[in-house]
mmCIF file of C-alpha atoms in Angstrom:
data_model
loop_
_atom_site.group_PDB
_atom_site.id
_atom_site.type_symbol
_atom_site.label_atom_id
_atom_site.label_comp_id
_atom_site.label_asym_id
_atom_site.label_seq_id
_atom_site.Cartn_x
_atom_site.Cartn_y
_atom_site.Cartn_z
ATOM 1 C CA MET N 179 84.910 -285.396 -4.018
ATOM 2 C CA GLU N 180 81.414 -285.255 -5.501
ATOM 3 C CA SER N 181 78.241 -286.879 -4.229
ATOM 4 C CA THR N 182 74.580 -286.539 -5.142
ATOM 5 C CA VAL N 183 71.807 -285.607 -2.702
ATOM 6 C CA LYS N 184 68.258 -285.222 -4.073
ATOM 7 C CA ASP N 185 69.743 -285.084 -7.585
ATOM 8 C CA ILE N 186 72.022 -282.228 -6.557
ATOM 9 C CA ILE N 187 75.725 -282.609 -7.294
ATOM 10 C CA ILE N 188 77.755 -281.494 -4.273
ATOM 11 C CA GLU N 189 81.410 -280.507 -4.325
ATOM 12 C CA LYS N 190 82.559 -279.418 -0.872
ATOM 13 C CA ALA N 191 85.165 -276.734 -0.313
ATOM 14 C CA LYS N 192 88.517 -278.124 0.794
ATOM 15 C CA SER N 193 88.583 -275.708 3.723
ATOM 16 C CA SER N 194 86.321 -273.052 5.227
ATOM 17 C CA LYS N 195 86.901 -269.297 5.268
ATOM 18 C CA ILE N 196 84.735 -268.845 8.351
ATOM 19 C CA GLU N 197 87.613 -268.516 10.827
ATOM 20 C CA GLN N 198 88.882 -265.492 8.895
ATOM 21 C CA VAL N 199 85.581 -263.612 9.274
ATOM 22 C CA ASP N 200 84.952 -261.005 11.976
ATOM 23 C CA PHE N 201 81.240 -261.515 12.639
ATOM 24 C CA ASN N 202 81.166 -258.394 14.812
ATOM 25 C CA ASN N 203 82.172 -256.236 11.854
ATOM 26 C CA LEU N 204 80.361 -257.266 8.696
ATOM 27 C CA PRO N 205 79.985 -254.681 5.912
ATOM 28 C CA PHE N 206 76.669 -255.615 4.291
ATOM 29 C CA GLY N 207 76.961 -257.894 1.270
ATOM 30 C CA SER N 208 80.756 -258.035 1.052
ATOM 31 C CA VAL N 209 81.605 -261.340 2.793
ATOM 32 C CA PHE N 210 80.405 -264.611 1.246
ATOM 33 C CA THR N 211 80.097 -268.157 2.518
ATOM 34 C CA ASP N 212 82.054 -271.205 1.388
ATOM 35 C CA HIS N 213 79.594 -272.542 -1.194
ATOM 36 C CA MET N 214 77.130 -271.475 -3.864
ATOM 37 C CA MET N 215 74.466 -273.185 -5.916
ATOM 38 C CA VAL N 216 74.749 -273.149 -9.692
ATOM 39 C CA CYS N 217 72.378 -274.510 -12.330
ATOM 40 C CA ASP N 218 72.715 -274.111 -16.097
ATOM 41 C CA TYR N 219 69.963 -273.874 -18.691
ATOM 42 C CA LYS N 220 70.784 -275.164 -22.156
ATOM 43 C CA ASP N 221 69.123 -277.182 -24.931
ATOM 44 C CA GLY N 222 65.756 -276.000 -23.638
ATOM 45 C CA ALA N 223 66.053 -277.453 -20.126
ATOM 46 C CA TRP N 224 67.544 -276.802 -16.708
ATOM 47 C CA GLN N 225 70.440 -279.157 -16.019
ATOM 48 C CA THR N 226 71.315 -280.888 -12.723
ATOM 49 C CA PRO N 227 71.882 -278.300 -9.960
ATOM 50 C CA LYS N 228 75.305 -278.192 -8.332
ATOM 51 C CA ILE N 229 76.596 -276.876 -5.036
ATOM 52 C CA ILE N 230 80.238 -275.955 -5.436
ATOM 53 C CA PRO N 231 82.833 -273.835 -3.619
ATOM 54 C CA TYR N 232 82.187 -270.090 -3.950
ATOM 55 C CA GLN N 233 84.324 -268.990 -6.890
ATOM 56 C CA PRO N 234 84.521 -266.607 -9.869
ATOM 57 C CA LEU N 235 82.479 -267.332 -12.980
ATOM 58 C CA THR N 236 83.969 -267.767 -16.435
ATOM 59 C CA LEU N 237 81.837 -266.154 -19.137
ATOM 60 C CA GLU N 238 82.365 -265.198 -22.752
ATOM 61 C CA PRO N 239 82.814 -261.432 -23.259
ATOM 62 C CA SER N 240 79.866 -261.707 -25.656
ATOM 63 C CA ALA N 241 77.557 -263.252 -23.029
ATOM 64 C CA ARG N 242 74.148 -261.634 -23.499
ATOM 65 C CA VAL N 243 73.900 -260.452 -19.864
ATOM 66 C CA PHE N 244 76.698 -257.949 -20.503
ATOM 67 C CA HIS N 245 75.069 -256.456 -23.590
ATOM 68 C CA TYR N 246 71.314 -256.719 -23.155
ATOM 69 C CA GLY N 247 70.864 -256.913 -19.386
ATOM 70 C CA GLN N 248 68.957 -260.174 -19.057
ATOM 71 C CA ALA N 249 69.418 -260.542 -15.292
ATOM 72 C CA VAL N 250 67.021 -260.950 -12.369
ATOM 73 C CA PHE N 251 67.556 -261.483 -8.643
ATOM 74 C CA GLU N 252 65.928 -261.887 -5.238
ATOM 75 C CA GLY N 253 66.821 -260.980 -1.651
ATOM 76 C CA MET N 254 66.012 -263.293 1.268
ATOM 77 C CA LYS N 255 67.301 -263.992 4.779
ATOM 78 C CA ALA N 256 67.810 -267.056 6.968
ATOM 79 C CA TYR N 257 67.501 -266.682 10.745
ATOM 80 C CA LYS N 258 68.659 -268.966 13.568
ATOM 81 C CA ASP N 259 66.657 -269.155 16.796
ATOM 82 C CA ASP N 260 67.993 -269.892 20.285
ATOM 83 C CA ASP N 261 67.423 -273.620 19.775
ATOM 84 C CA GLY N 262 69.632 -273.672 16.684
ATOM 85 C CA LYS N 263 66.770 -274.067 14.221
ATOM 86 C CA VAL N 264 67.075 -272.172 10.942
ATOM 87 C CA TRP N 265 64.112 -270.323 9.453
ATOM 88 C CA LEU N 266 63.286 -268.583 6.199
ATOM 89 C CA PHE N 267 60.602 -265.908 5.929
ATOM 90 C CA ARG N 268 57.990 -266.433 3.210
ATOM 91 C CA PRO N 269 60.425 -268.016 0.703
ATOM 92 C CA ASP N 270 57.520 -269.062 -1.517
ATOM 93 C CA GLU N 271 56.961 -265.373 -2.267
ATOM 94 C CA ASN N 272 60.571 -264.939 -3.391
ATOM 95 C CA PHE N 273 60.395 -268.075 -5.538
ATOM 96 C CA HIS N 274 57.242 -266.948 -7.328
ATOM 97 C CA ARG N 275 58.552 -263.405 -7.773
ATOM 98 C CA ILE N 276 61.865 -264.381 -9.345
ATOM 99 C CA ASN N 277 59.949 -266.470 -11.866
ATOM 100 C CA LYS N 278 57.585 -263.566 -12.517
ATOM 101 C CA SER N 279 60.630 -261.357 -13.082
ATOM 102 C CA SER N 280 62.213 -263.999 -15.323
ATOM 103 C CA ALA N 281 59.118 -264.305 -17.493
ATOM 104 C CA ARG N 282 59.072 -260.508 -18.041
ATOM 105 C CA MET N 283 62.747 -260.589 -19.073
ATOM 106 C CA ALA N 284 62.216 -263.494 -21.534
ATOM 107 C CA MET N 285 64.103 -265.890 -19.259
ATOM 108 C CA PRO N 286 63.033 -269.449 -18.378
ATOM 109 C CA GLU N 287 61.327 -269.996 -15.038
ATOM 110 C CA PHE N 288 63.237 -272.040 -12.469
ATOM 111 C CA PRO N 289 61.717 -275.327 -11.178
ATOM 112 C CA GLU N 290 60.278 -275.192 -7.649
ATOM 113 C CA ASP N 291 61.894 -278.457 -6.488
ATOM 114 C CA TYR N 292 65.311 -277.331 -7.737
ATOM 115 C CA PHE N 293 64.902 -274.031 -5.907
ATOM 116 C CA PHE N 294 63.859 -275.417 -2.526
ATOM 117 C CA ASP N 295 66.011 -278.563 -2.567
ATOM 118 C CA GLY N 296 69.015 -276.493 -3.586
ATOM 119 C CA LEU N 297 68.306 -273.803 -1.011
ATOM 120 C CA ASN N 298 67.768 -276.273 1.836
ATOM 121 C CA THR N 299 70.904 -278.226 0.957
ATOM 122 C CA LEU N 300 73.016 -275.081 0.655
ATOM 123 C CA LEU N 301 71.792 -273.644 3.964
ATOM 124 C CA LYS N 302 72.424 -276.900 5.816
ATOM 125 C CA MET N 303 75.984 -276.903 4.485
ATOM 126 C CA GLU N 304 76.449 -273.271 5.562
ATOM 127 C CA ASN N 305 74.777 -273.709 8.956
ATOM 128 C CA ASP N 306 77.791 -272.392 10.898
ATOM 129 C CA TRP N 307 77.582 -269.123 8.955
ATOM 130 C CA ILE N 308 74.089 -268.451 10.328
ATOM 131 C CA LYS N 309 74.610 -266.894 13.761
ATOM 132 C CA PRO N 310 71.845 -266.797 16.396
ATOM 133 C CA GLY N 311 70.796 -263.574 18.087
ATOM 134 C CA LEU N 312 68.562 -260.684 17.059
ATOM 135 C CA GLY N 313 70.042 -258.790 14.147
ATOM 136 C CA ASN N 314 72.192 -261.666 12.903
ATOM 137 C CA SER N 315 71.111 -263.381 9.697
ATOM 138 C CA LEU N 316 72.342 -264.911 6.474
ATOM 139 C CA TYR N 317 71.435 -262.803 3.456
ATOM 140 C CA ILE N 318 70.559 -265.018 0.491
ATOM 141 C CA ARG N 319 70.839 -263.809 -3.099
ATOM 142 C CA PRO N 320 69.269 -266.030 -5.789
ATOM 143 C CA PHE N 321 69.840 -264.641 -9.278
ATOM 144 C CA ALA N 322 69.825 -265.632 -12.938
ATOM 145 C CA ILE N 323 71.802 -264.298 -15.889
ATOM 146 C CA ALA N 324 71.918 -264.811 -19.659
ATOM 147 C CA THR N 325 75.113 -266.614 -20.633
ATOM 148 C CA GLN N 326 74.804 -267.414 -24.358
ATOM 149 C CA ALA N 327 77.667 -266.021 -26.416
ATOM 150 C CA GLY N 328 76.847 -263.673 -29.269
ATOM 151 C CA ILE N 329 75.900 -260.015 -29.529
ATOM 152 C CA ILE N 330 72.814 -260.321 -31.694
ATOM 153 C CA ALA N 331 70.000 -258.373 -30.013
ATOM 154 C CA SER N 332 67.727 -261.283 -29.190
ATOM 155 C CA PRO N 333 66.908 -263.285 -26.046
ATOM 156 C CA SER N 334 69.561 -265.705 -24.852
ATOM 157 C CA GLN N 335 68.955 -269.442 -25.111
ATOM 158 C CA GLU N 336 71.399 -270.242 -22.298
ATOM 159 C CA PHE N 337 71.248 -269.106 -18.687
ATOM 160 C CA LYS N 338 72.814 -269.631 -15.302
ATOM 161 C CA PHE N 339 70.859 -269.648 -12.023
ATOM 162 C CA LEU N 340 72.872 -269.152 -8.831
ATOM 163 C CA ILE N 341 72.379 -268.736 -5.098
ATOM 164 C CA ILE N 342 75.088 -267.041 -3.046
ATOM 165 C CA CYS N 343 74.975 -266.217 0.680
ATOM 166 C CA SER N 344 76.423 -263.443 2.823
ATOM 167 C CA PRO N 345 76.346 -263.234 6.646
ATOM 168 C CA ALA N 346 74.723 -260.028 7.841
ATOM 169 C CA GLN N 347 74.174 -258.033 11.000
ATOM 170 C CA ALA N 348 71.300 -255.698 11.827
ATOM 171 C CA TYR N 349 71.050 -253.150 9.041
ATOM 172 C CA TYR N 350 71.012 -249.589 10.301
ATOM 173 C CA GLY N 351 70.278 -247.098 7.569
ATOM 174 C CA GLY N 352 71.154 -244.199 9.841
ATOM 175 C CA GLU N 353 69.198 -240.967 9.568
ATOM 176 C CA VAL N 354 67.362 -241.058 6.259
ATOM 177 C CA ARG N 355 66.046 -237.989 4.521
ATOM 178 C CA VAL N 356 64.719 -238.319 1.007
ATOM 179 C CA LYS N 357 64.289 -236.132 -2.032
ATOM 180 C CA ILE N 358 61.000 -236.452 -3.896
ATOM 181 C CA ALA N 359 61.771 -236.911 -7.586
ATOM 182 C CA GLU N 360 60.638 -234.091 -9.863
ATOM 183 C CA LYS N 361 62.380 -235.118 -13.105
ATOM 184 C CA PHE N 362 63.745 -238.669 -12.963
ATOM 185 C CA SER N 363 61.608 -241.817 -12.919
ATOM 186 C CA ARG N 364 62.271 -245.346 -11.782
ATOM 187 C CA ALA N 365 59.770 -247.066 -14.073
ATOM 188 C CA ALA N 366 56.969 -246.418 -16.574
ATOM 189 C CA ASP N 367 53.598 -247.934 -17.435
ATOM 190 C CA GLY N 368 54.028 -251.095 -19.471
ATOM 191 C CA GLY N 369 57.646 -251.432 -18.363
ATOM 192 C CA PHE N 370 59.248 -253.833 -15.910
ATOM 193 C CA GLY N 371 59.316 -251.813 -12.702
ATOM 194 C CA PHE N 372 57.531 -254.682 -10.931
ATOM 195 C CA ALA N 373 60.407 -257.062 -11.721
ATOM 196 C CA LYS N 374 63.603 -257.401 -9.684
ATOM 197 C CA ALA N 375 65.646 -256.888 -12.818
ATOM 198 C CA ALA N 376 69.211 -255.608 -12.681
ATOM 199 C CA GLY N 377 68.506 -252.675 -14.996
ATOM 200 C CA ASN N 378 65.907 -251.238 -12.638
ATOM 201 C CA TYR N 379 68.626 -250.650 -10.071
ATOM 202 C CA ALA N 380 71.321 -249.424 -12.457
ATOM 203 C CA GLY N 381 69.009 -246.647 -13.602
ATOM 204 C CA GLN N 382 68.543 -245.403 -10.033
ATOM 205 C CA PHE N 383 72.188 -244.817 -9.210
ATOM 206 C CA TYR N 384 72.747 -241.548 -11.112
ATOM 207 C CA PRO N 385 69.751 -239.572 -9.778
ATOM 208 C CA THR N 386 70.424 -240.951 -6.284
ATOM 209 C CA ASN N 387 73.997 -239.664 -6.483
ATOM 210 C CA LEU N 388 72.656 -236.224 -7.411
ATOM 211 C CA ALA N 389 70.312 -236.321 -4.405
ATOM 212 C CA LYS N 390 73.198 -237.295 -2.114
ATOM 213 C CA GLU N 391 75.126 -234.234 -3.280
ATOM 214 C CA GLU N 392 72.226 -232.188 -1.886
ATOM 215 C CA GLY N 393 72.400 -233.956 1.484
ATOM 216 C CA PHE N 394 69.691 -236.572 0.980
ATOM 217 C CA GLN N 395 70.231 -240.309 1.404
ATOM 218 C CA GLN N 396 67.580 -241.601 -0.996
ATOM 219 C CA ILE N 397 64.987 -240.642 -3.572
ATOM 220 C CA VAL N 398 61.248 -241.079 -3.329
ATOM 221 C CA TRP N 399 60.321 -241.962 -6.883
ATOM 222 C CA THR N 400 57.270 -240.451 -8.526
ATOM 223 C CA ASP N 401 55.186 -241.546 -11.496
ATOM 224 C CA ALA N 402 56.794 -241.050 -14.891
ATOM 225 C CA LYS N 403 53.764 -239.348 -16.447
ATOM 226 C CA SER N 404 53.128 -236.401 -14.132
ATOM 227 C CA HIS N 405 55.426 -236.776 -11.085
ATOM 228 C CA GLU N 406 52.333 -236.117 -8.959
ATOM 229 C CA PHE N 407 52.249 -239.472 -7.146
ATOM 230 C CA ILE N 408 54.899 -241.081 -4.936
ATOM 231 C CA GLU N 409 55.800 -244.703 -5.693
ATOM 232 C CA GLU N 410 58.871 -246.133 -3.931
ATOM 233 C CA ALA N 411 61.526 -244.950 -1.492
ATOM 234 C CA GLY N 412 64.914 -245.757 -2.992
ATOM 235 C CA THR N 413 64.865 -249.530 -3.374
ATOM 236 C CA MET N 414 62.073 -249.964 -0.811
ATOM 237 C CA ASN N 415 58.293 -249.814 -0.792
ATOM 238 C CA ILE N 416 56.988 -246.714 0.970
ATOM 239 C CA PHE N 417 54.427 -246.204 3.751
ATOM 240 C CA VAL N 418 52.934 -242.916 4.956
ATOM 241 C CA ARG N 419 51.026 -242.352 8.209
ATOM 242 C CA MET N 420 48.344 -239.690 8.020
ATOM 243 C CA GLY N 421 46.740 -239.252 11.419
ATOM 244 C CA ASP N 422 46.061 -242.801 12.572
ATOM 245 C CA LYS N 423 45.783 -244.221 9.040
ATOM 246 C CA LEU N 424 48.598 -245.989 7.175
ATOM 247 C CA LEU N 425 48.810 -245.359 3.430
ATOM 248 C CA THR N 426 50.789 -247.256 0.803
ATOM 249 C CA CYS N 427 50.787 -247.285 -2.985
ATOM 250 C CA PRO N 428 49.145 -250.100 -4.980
ATOM 251 C CA THR N 429 51.502 -252.401 -6.873
ATOM 252 C CA GLY N 430 51.380 -252.629 -10.644
ATOM 253 C CA ASP N 431 53.657 -252.231 -13.670
ATOM 254 C CA ARG N 432 55.850 -249.705 -11.881
ATOM 255 C CA ILE N 433 56.002 -250.822 -8.257
ATOM 256 C CA LEU N 434 57.662 -253.911 -6.785
ATOM 257 C CA ASP N 435 55.347 -256.307 -4.960
ATOM 258 C CA GLY N 436 57.504 -256.414 -1.834
ATOM 259 C CA VAL N 437 57.371 -259.375 0.546
ATOM 260 C CA THR N 438 58.037 -257.088 3.522
ATOM 261 C CA ARG N 439 55.370 -254.681 2.206
ATOM 262 C CA LYS N 440 52.736 -257.434 2.229
ATOM 263 C CA SER N 441 53.786 -258.449 5.726
ATOM 264 C CA VAL N 442 53.649 -254.870 7.060
ATOM 265 C CA ILE N 443 50.107 -254.478 5.717
ATOM 266 C CA ALA N 444 48.965 -257.734 7.339
ATOM 267 C CA LEU N 445 50.575 -256.912 10.707
ATOM 268 C CA ALA N 446 49.216 -253.363 10.722
ATOM 269 C CA GLU N 447 45.707 -254.623 10.086
ATOM 270 C CA GLU N 448 46.127 -257.234 12.849
ATOM 271 C CA GLN N 449 47.070 -254.406 15.238
ATOM 272 C CA GLY N 450 43.871 -252.602 14.332
ATOM 273 C CA ILE N 451 45.558 -249.963 12.193
ATOM 274 C CA GLU N 452 43.508 -248.860 9.203
ATOM 275 C CA VAL N 453 45.493 -249.408 5.995
ATOM 276 C CA ASP N 454 44.548 -247.575 2.807
ATOM 277 C CA ILE N 455 46.140 -248.922 -0.389
ATOM 278 C CA ARG N 456 45.791 -246.205 -3.002
ATOM 279 C CA PRO N 457 47.777 -243.676 -5.042
ATOM 280 C CA ILE N 458 49.378 -240.998 -2.830
ATOM 281 C CA ARG N 459 49.833 -237.488 -4.195
ATOM 282 C CA VAL N 460 52.894 -235.403 -3.352
ATOM 283 C CA SER N 461 50.465 -232.577 -2.598
ATOM 284 C CA GLU N 462 48.944 -234.743 0.181
ATOM 285 C CA LEU N 463 52.331 -234.960 1.903
ATOM 286 C CA LEU N 464 52.771 -231.195 1.721
ATOM 287 C CA GLU N 465 49.261 -230.538 3.028
ATOM 288 C CA GLY N 466 49.654 -233.214 5.726
ATOM 289 C CA HIS N 467 52.908 -231.663 6.868
ATOM 290 C CA LYS N 468 51.293 -228.224 6.963
ATOM 291 C CA ASN N 469 48.277 -229.274 9.043
ATOM 292 C CA GLY N 470 50.084 -231.762 11.295
ATOM 293 C CA GLU N 471 48.389 -234.879 9.905
ATOM 294 C CA LEU N 472 51.626 -236.320 8.439
ATOM 295 C CA LYS N 473 53.055 -238.344 11.332
ATOM 296 C CA GLU N 474 55.434 -240.869 9.749
ATOM 297 C CA MET N 475 57.031 -242.088 6.546
ATOM 298 C CA PHE N 476 59.063 -245.273 6.250
ATOM 299 C CA GLY N 477 60.432 -247.704 3.694
ATOM 300 C CA SER N 478 60.107 -251.491 3.870
ATOM 301 C CA GLY N 479 62.407 -254.139 2.402
ATOM 302 C CA THR N 480 64.415 -257.267 3.157
ATOM 303 C CA ALA N 481 67.715 -255.652 4.172
ATOM 304 C CA ALA N 482 66.500 -253.065 6.699
ATOM 305 C CA VAL N 483 62.998 -254.519 7.291
ATOM 306 C CA ILE N 484 61.666 -251.035 8.073
ATOM 307 C CA ASN N 485 63.644 -247.806 7.691
ATOM 308 C CA PRO N 486 62.067 -244.615 9.122
ATOM 309 C CA ILE N 487 62.246 -241.455 7.009
ATOM 310 C CA LEU N 488 63.006 -238.357 9.097
ATOM 311 C CA GLY N 489 62.317 -235.740 6.464
ATOM 312 C CA PHE N 490 61.964 -234.988 2.764
ATOM 313 C CA GLY N 491 62.839 -232.367 0.217
ATOM 314 C CA TYR N 492 60.690 -231.087 -2.632
ATOM 315 C CA LYS N 493 61.175 -228.192 -5.042
ATOM 316 C CA GLY N 494 63.962 -226.662 -2.996
ATOM 317 C CA GLU N 495 62.105 -226.845 0.325
ATOM 318 C CA ARG N 496 62.894 -229.212 3.205
ATOM 319 C CA TYR N 497 60.326 -230.737 5.527
ATOM 320 C CA GLU N 498 61.067 -232.486 8.843
ATOM 321 C CA LEU N 499 58.763 -235.129 10.306
ATOM 322 C CA PRO N 500 57.804 -235.241 13.997
ATOM 323 C CA VAL N 501 59.658 -237.575 16.376
ATOM 324 C CA MET N 502 57.227 -240.314 17.412
ATOM 325 C CA THR N 503 57.654 -242.092 20.764
ATOM 326 C CA ASP N 504 55.322 -244.955 19.773
ATOM 327 C CA SER N 505 55.605 -245.063 16.006
ATOM 328 C CA TYR N 506 53.855 -247.533 13.721
ATOM 329 C CA ALA N 507 57.267 -248.251 12.187
ATOM 330 C CA THR N 508 58.759 -249.355 15.519
ATOM 331 C CA ARG N 509 55.750 -251.427 16.557
ATOM 332 C CA ILE N 510 55.383 -253.258 13.258
ATOM 333 C CA LYS N 511 59.120 -253.835 12.832
ATOM 334 C CA GLN N 512 59.409 -255.429 16.267
ATOM 335 C CA GLN N 513 56.482 -257.752 15.626
ATOM 336 C CA LEU N 514 57.886 -258.730 12.228
ATOM 337 C CA ILE N 515 61.357 -259.455 13.633
ATOM 338 C CA ASN N 516 59.885 -261.562 16.440
ATOM 339 C CA ILE N 517 58.170 -263.754 13.851
ATOM 340 C CA GLN N 518 61.294 -264.041 11.711
ATOM 341 C CA TYR N 519 63.443 -265.156 14.667
ATOM 342 C CA ASN N 520 60.828 -267.590 16.036
ATOM 343 C CA ILE N 521 60.330 -265.489 19.173
ATOM 344 C CA ALA N 522 56.617 -264.849 18.659
ATOM 345 C CA GLU N 523 53.717 -266.920 17.405
ATOM 346 C CA ASP N 524 53.418 -267.036 13.621
ATOM 347 C CA LYS N 525 49.671 -266.736 13.070
ATOM 348 C CA PHE N 526 50.152 -266.275 9.347
ATOM 349 C CA GLY N 527 52.244 -269.363 8.585
ATOM 350 C CA TRP N 528 55.085 -267.260 7.195
ATOM 351 C CA ARG N 529 58.020 -269.127 8.767
ATOM 352 C CA TYR N 530 59.659 -271.944 6.809
ATOM 353 C CA GLU N 531 62.002 -274.275 8.705
ATOM 354 C CA VAL N 532 65.154 -275.376 6.910
ATOM 355 C CA LYS N 533 65.464 -279.165 7.313
#
């Protein structure tokens, strides 16, 4: 049975899968909720959004996404506090960034009211999938793909925007040691490294696999021109603590403007930590390790929030970082989580209540 709420067509699932899910054992990103949002773009306009049962898509084999990679996505989370209220964390940033990514990939931007009305409606329908308690969340994946049939190498004129959801537990990356890239690059000047485009991630898999064969878990990417400057840690923004100062790279053509990155910078500054946003040379890490100034390295992103880096490899040498009892990573992560779960005051106005 279909009904319309805020111009959204809703088709409810006949039954829920939730009773079949073991919420104490959730492999990240492999279990999905009962519904998804879908909206098609054709004839130069976005059509009426729909919320329908989670199901496979039917696409032509010649759909442009398969051949020319027009695809963008976002990563967000919904959190439930002890009073049963559901919160998003800075969703306006995700909305603006997916449209920025879309524009770079010659894809139409998605309307703000469609995005937030669809997201709110979907999350209210999937409320039971959002479990309270620290570490529990609902991972939200908005994405858009080119669907027009035809293998001519030109931008698609038809697209599909979707939002799917996956319940998640606290993400533990385990012990992470990284290899600093000497040959491979994630992105180049004038490219689309700043966009959350599917191709950015596909290109990372091969060199990351090579690094894993050497015993590393991730790669710290370096600039494509000289490989002298670090840029990102795997799929995360990177932070380096030198003495009492926190360093991170400036965003631009090559580096993703991470929502968690922005939040870490703001929280660090609130704690009185000096933050220096500037290019970071690999040689600085080596010198800092040698003279004891290099205290911490960590990555920031939606899935893990903050993931400490225990050591790194470069040009055949391995370097271990000191074990910190009161690390910046731990302090900032705890403060960030407390805001996300409505445990602490939100001085920044980052929380968004789902109503």
